[in-house]
Amino acid sequence: MIFKLALKNMFRNKNINGIDPYFYDDDIVKKGDVYNIDFDKKFDLIYTIEVLQHVKYLDTALQEIYKHLSEDGVFIICDRNPNSFIGHIKSIQEYRG
């Protein structure tokens, strides 16, 4: 929620949309998934934050993302490095539940 408000304040003159499979369904973030992006427009920027490591069919997800990227659009992938110290700690935390 804080992240959404920060984006809205930082980019007041931009139209910001998002997809979340579990938590959101409001005017900014729609409930959905990366295999079936339910927007009928193209975007100048698409980014994923720790999403793609959970995707079973990566090629299908990437095809769907690129379908919604404008011609000069940018796609940013933010993911953890499993070989970093934080990556190891996070893996141990997730394993323990």
PDB file of C-alpha atoms in Angstrom:
ATOM      1  CA  MET A   1       0.000   0.000   0.000  1.00  0.00           C
ATOM      2  CA  ILE A   2       2.812   2.435   0.880  1.00  0.00           C
ATOM      3  CA  PHE A   3       4.565   1.615  -2.398  1.00  0.00           C
ATOM      4  CA  LYS A   4       1.393   2.357  -4.395  1.00  0.00           C
ATOM      5  CA  LEU A   5       0.932   5.707  -2.663  1.00  0.00           C
ATOM      6  CA  ALA A   6       4.569   6.624  -3.249  1.00  0.00           C
ATOM      7  CA  LEU A   7       4.251   5.818  -6.955  1.00  0.00           C
ATOM      8  CA  LYS A   8       1.048   7.807  -7.251  1.00  0.00           C
ATOM      9  CA  ASN A   9       2.686  10.846  -5.598  1.00  0.00           C
ATOM     10  CA  MET A  10       5.963  10.609  -7.520  1.00  0.00           C
ATOM     11  CA  PHE A  11       4.310  10.217 -10.918  1.00  0.00           C
ATOM     12  CA  ARG A  12       1.202  12.393 -10.637  1.00  0.00           C
ATOM     13  CA  ASN A  13       1.015  13.012 -14.375  1.00  0.00           C
ATOM     14  CA  LYS A  14       1.420   9.320 -15.303  1.00  0.00           C
ATOM     15  CA  ASN A  15      -1.077   6.510 -15.532  1.00  0.00           C
ATOM     16  CA  ILE A  16       0.142   3.672 -13.299  1.00  0.00           C
ATOM     17  CA  ASN A  17      -1.337   0.182 -13.417  1.00  0.00           C
ATOM     18  CA  GLY A  18      -0.329  -3.083 -11.813  1.00  0.00           C
ATOM     19  CA  ILE A  19      -1.248  -6.731 -11.396  1.00  0.00           C
ATOM     20  CA  ASP A  20      -1.169  -8.777  -8.218  1.00  0.00           C
ATOM     21  CA  PRO A  21      -2.440 -12.370  -7.957  1.00  0.00           C
ATOM     22  CA  TYR A  22      -3.528 -12.175  -4.316  1.00  0.00           C
ATOM     23  CA  PHE A  23      -3.849  -8.877  -2.488  1.00  0.00           C
ATOM     24  CA  TYR A  24      -5.069  -5.984  -4.591  1.00  0.00           C
ATOM     25  CA  ASP A  25      -8.021  -5.142  -6.738  1.00  0.00           C
ATOM     26  CA  ASP A  26      -8.548  -1.403  -6.931  1.00  0.00           C
ATOM     27  CA  ASP A  27      -8.115   1.522  -9.328  1.00  0.00           C
ATOM     28  CA  ILE A  28      -4.338   1.069  -9.654  1.00  0.00           C
ATOM     29  CA  VAL A  29      -3.619  -2.631  -9.150  1.00  0.00           C
ATOM     30  CA  LYS A  30      -5.861  -5.275 -10.668  1.00  0.00           C
ATOM     31  CA  LYS A  31      -6.090  -8.836  -9.439  1.00  0.00           C
ATOM     32  CA  GLY A  32      -4.619 -11.070 -12.140  1.00  0.00           C
ATOM     33  CA  ASP A  33      -1.642 -13.052 -13.299  1.00  0.00           C
ATOM     34  CA  VAL A  34       1.274 -12.765 -15.682  1.00  0.00           C
ATOM     35  CA  TYR A  35      -0.101 -15.395 -18.090  1.00  0.00           C
ATOM     36  CA  ASN A  36      -3.186 -13.332 -18.935  1.00  0.00           C
ATOM     37  CA  ILE A  37      -2.582  -9.614 -18.532  1.00  0.00           C
ATOM     38  CA  ASP A  38      -6.013  -8.033 -18.725  1.00  0.00           C
ATOM     39  CA  PHE A  39      -5.143  -4.575 -20.072  1.00  0.00           C
ATOM     40  CA  ASP A  40      -6.102  -3.460 -23.562  1.00  0.00           C
ATOM     41  CA  LYS A  41      -3.186  -1.070 -23.936  1.00  0.00           C
ATOM     42  CA  LYS A  42       0.584  -0.950 -24.234  1.00  0.00           C
ATOM     43  CA  PHE A  43       2.956   0.383 -21.583  1.00  0.00           C
ATOM     44  CA  ASP A  44       6.164   2.427 -21.747  1.00  0.00           C
ATOM     45  CA  LEU A  45       7.511   0.676 -18.654  1.00  0.00           C
ATOM     46  CA  ILE A  46       6.821  -2.771 -17.250  1.00  0.00           C
ATOM     47  CA  TYR A  47       8.678  -4.030 -14.213  1.00  0.00           C
ATOM     48  CA  THR A  48       8.529  -7.157 -12.106  1.00  0.00           C
ATOM     49  CA  ILE A  49       9.742  -7.363  -8.517  1.00  0.00           C
ATOM     50  CA  GLU A  50      10.610 -10.899  -7.369  1.00  0.00           C
ATOM     51  CA  VAL A  51       8.004 -12.402  -9.673  1.00  0.00           C
ATOM     52  CA  LEU A  52       9.702 -14.419 -12.373  1.00  0.00           C
ATOM     53  CA  GLN A  53      11.359 -16.963 -10.061  1.00  0.00           C
ATOM     54  CA  HIS A  54       7.843 -18.131  -9.138  1.00  0.00           C
ATOM     55  CA  VAL A  55       6.595 -18.474 -12.724  1.00  0.00           C
ATOM     56  CA  LYS A  56       6.296 -22.054 -13.985  1.00  0.00           C
ATOM     57  CA  TYR A  57       6.088 -21.190 -17.709  1.00  0.00           C
ATOM     58  CA  LEU A  58       8.598 -18.373 -18.097  1.00  0.00           C
ATOM     59  CA  ASP A  59       8.428 -18.229 -21.907  1.00  0.00           C
ATOM     60  CA  THR A  60       4.631 -17.811 -21.825  1.00  0.00           C
ATOM     61  CA  ALA A  61       4.868 -15.099 -19.157  1.00  0.00           C
ATOM     62  CA  LEU A  62       7.529 -13.174 -21.088  1.00  0.00           C
ATOM     63  CA  GLN A  63       5.504 -13.367 -24.310  1.00  0.00           C
ATOM     64  CA  GLU A  64       2.485 -11.930 -22.485  1.00  0.00           C
ATOM     65  CA  ILE A  65       4.591  -9.134 -20.974  1.00  0.00           C
ATOM     66  CA  TYR A  66       6.156  -8.196 -24.306  1.00  0.00           C
ATOM     67  CA  LYS A  67       2.700  -8.134 -25.927  1.00  0.00           C
ATOM     68  CA  HIS A  68       1.861  -5.191 -23.654  1.00  0.00           C
ATOM     69  CA  LEU A  69       5.154  -3.308 -24.042  1.00  0.00           C
ATOM     70  CA  SER A  70       5.139  -0.269 -26.340  1.00  0.00           C
ATOM     71  CA  GLU A  71       7.575  -0.124 -29.250  1.00  0.00           C
ATOM     72  CA  ASP A  72      10.122   1.956 -27.288  1.00  0.00           C
ATOM     73  CA  GLY A  73       9.098   0.471 -23.937  1.00  0.00           C
ATOM     74  CA  VAL A  74      11.422  -0.778 -21.224  1.00  0.00           C
ATOM     75  CA  PHE A  75      11.046  -4.025 -19.297  1.00  0.00           C
ATOM     76  CA  ILE A  76      12.856  -4.139 -15.927  1.00  0.00           C
ATOM     77  CA  ILE A  77      13.312  -7.389 -14.029  1.00  0.00           C
ATOM     78  CA  CYS A  78      14.082  -7.028 -10.320  1.00  0.00           C
ATOM     79  CA  ASP A  79      15.007 -10.334  -8.750  1.00  0.00           C
ATOM     80  CA  ARG A  80      17.197 -11.528  -5.950  1.00  0.00           C
ATOM     81  CA  ASN A  81      20.593 -13.011  -6.534  1.00  0.00           C
ATOM     82  CA  PRO A  82      20.404 -16.504  -4.962  1.00  0.00           C
ATOM     83  CA  ASN A  83      24.203 -16.510  -4.558  1.00  0.00           C
ATOM     84  CA  SER A  84      24.298 -13.327  -2.464  1.00  0.00           C
ATOM     85  CA  PHE A  85      24.294 -13.303   1.322  1.00  0.00           C
ATOM     86  CA  ILE A  86      20.713 -11.966   1.419  1.00  0.00           C
ATOM     87  CA  GLY A  87      19.690 -14.578  -1.159  1.00  0.00           C
ATOM     88  CA  HIS A  88      20.964 -17.359   1.102  1.00  0.00           C
ATOM     89  CA  ILE A  89      19.289 -15.923   4.197  1.00  0.00           C
ATOM     90  CA  LYS A  90      15.986 -15.495   2.372  1.00  0.00           C
ATOM     91  CA  SER A  91      16.149 -19.074   1.082  1.00  0.00           C
ATOM     92  CA  ILE A  92      16.688 -20.382   4.616  1.00  0.00           C
ATOM     93  CA  GLN A  93      13.768 -18.272   5.886  1.00  0.00           C
ATOM     94  CA  GLU A  94      11.466 -19.570   3.152  1.00  0.00           C
ATOM     95  CA  TYR A  95      12.552 -23.173   3.787  1.00  0.00           C
ATOM     96  CA  ARG A  96      11.752 -22.878   7.490  1.00  0.00           C
ATOM     97  CA  GLY A  97       8.355 -21.384   6.701  1.00  0.00           C
TER      98      GLY A  97
END
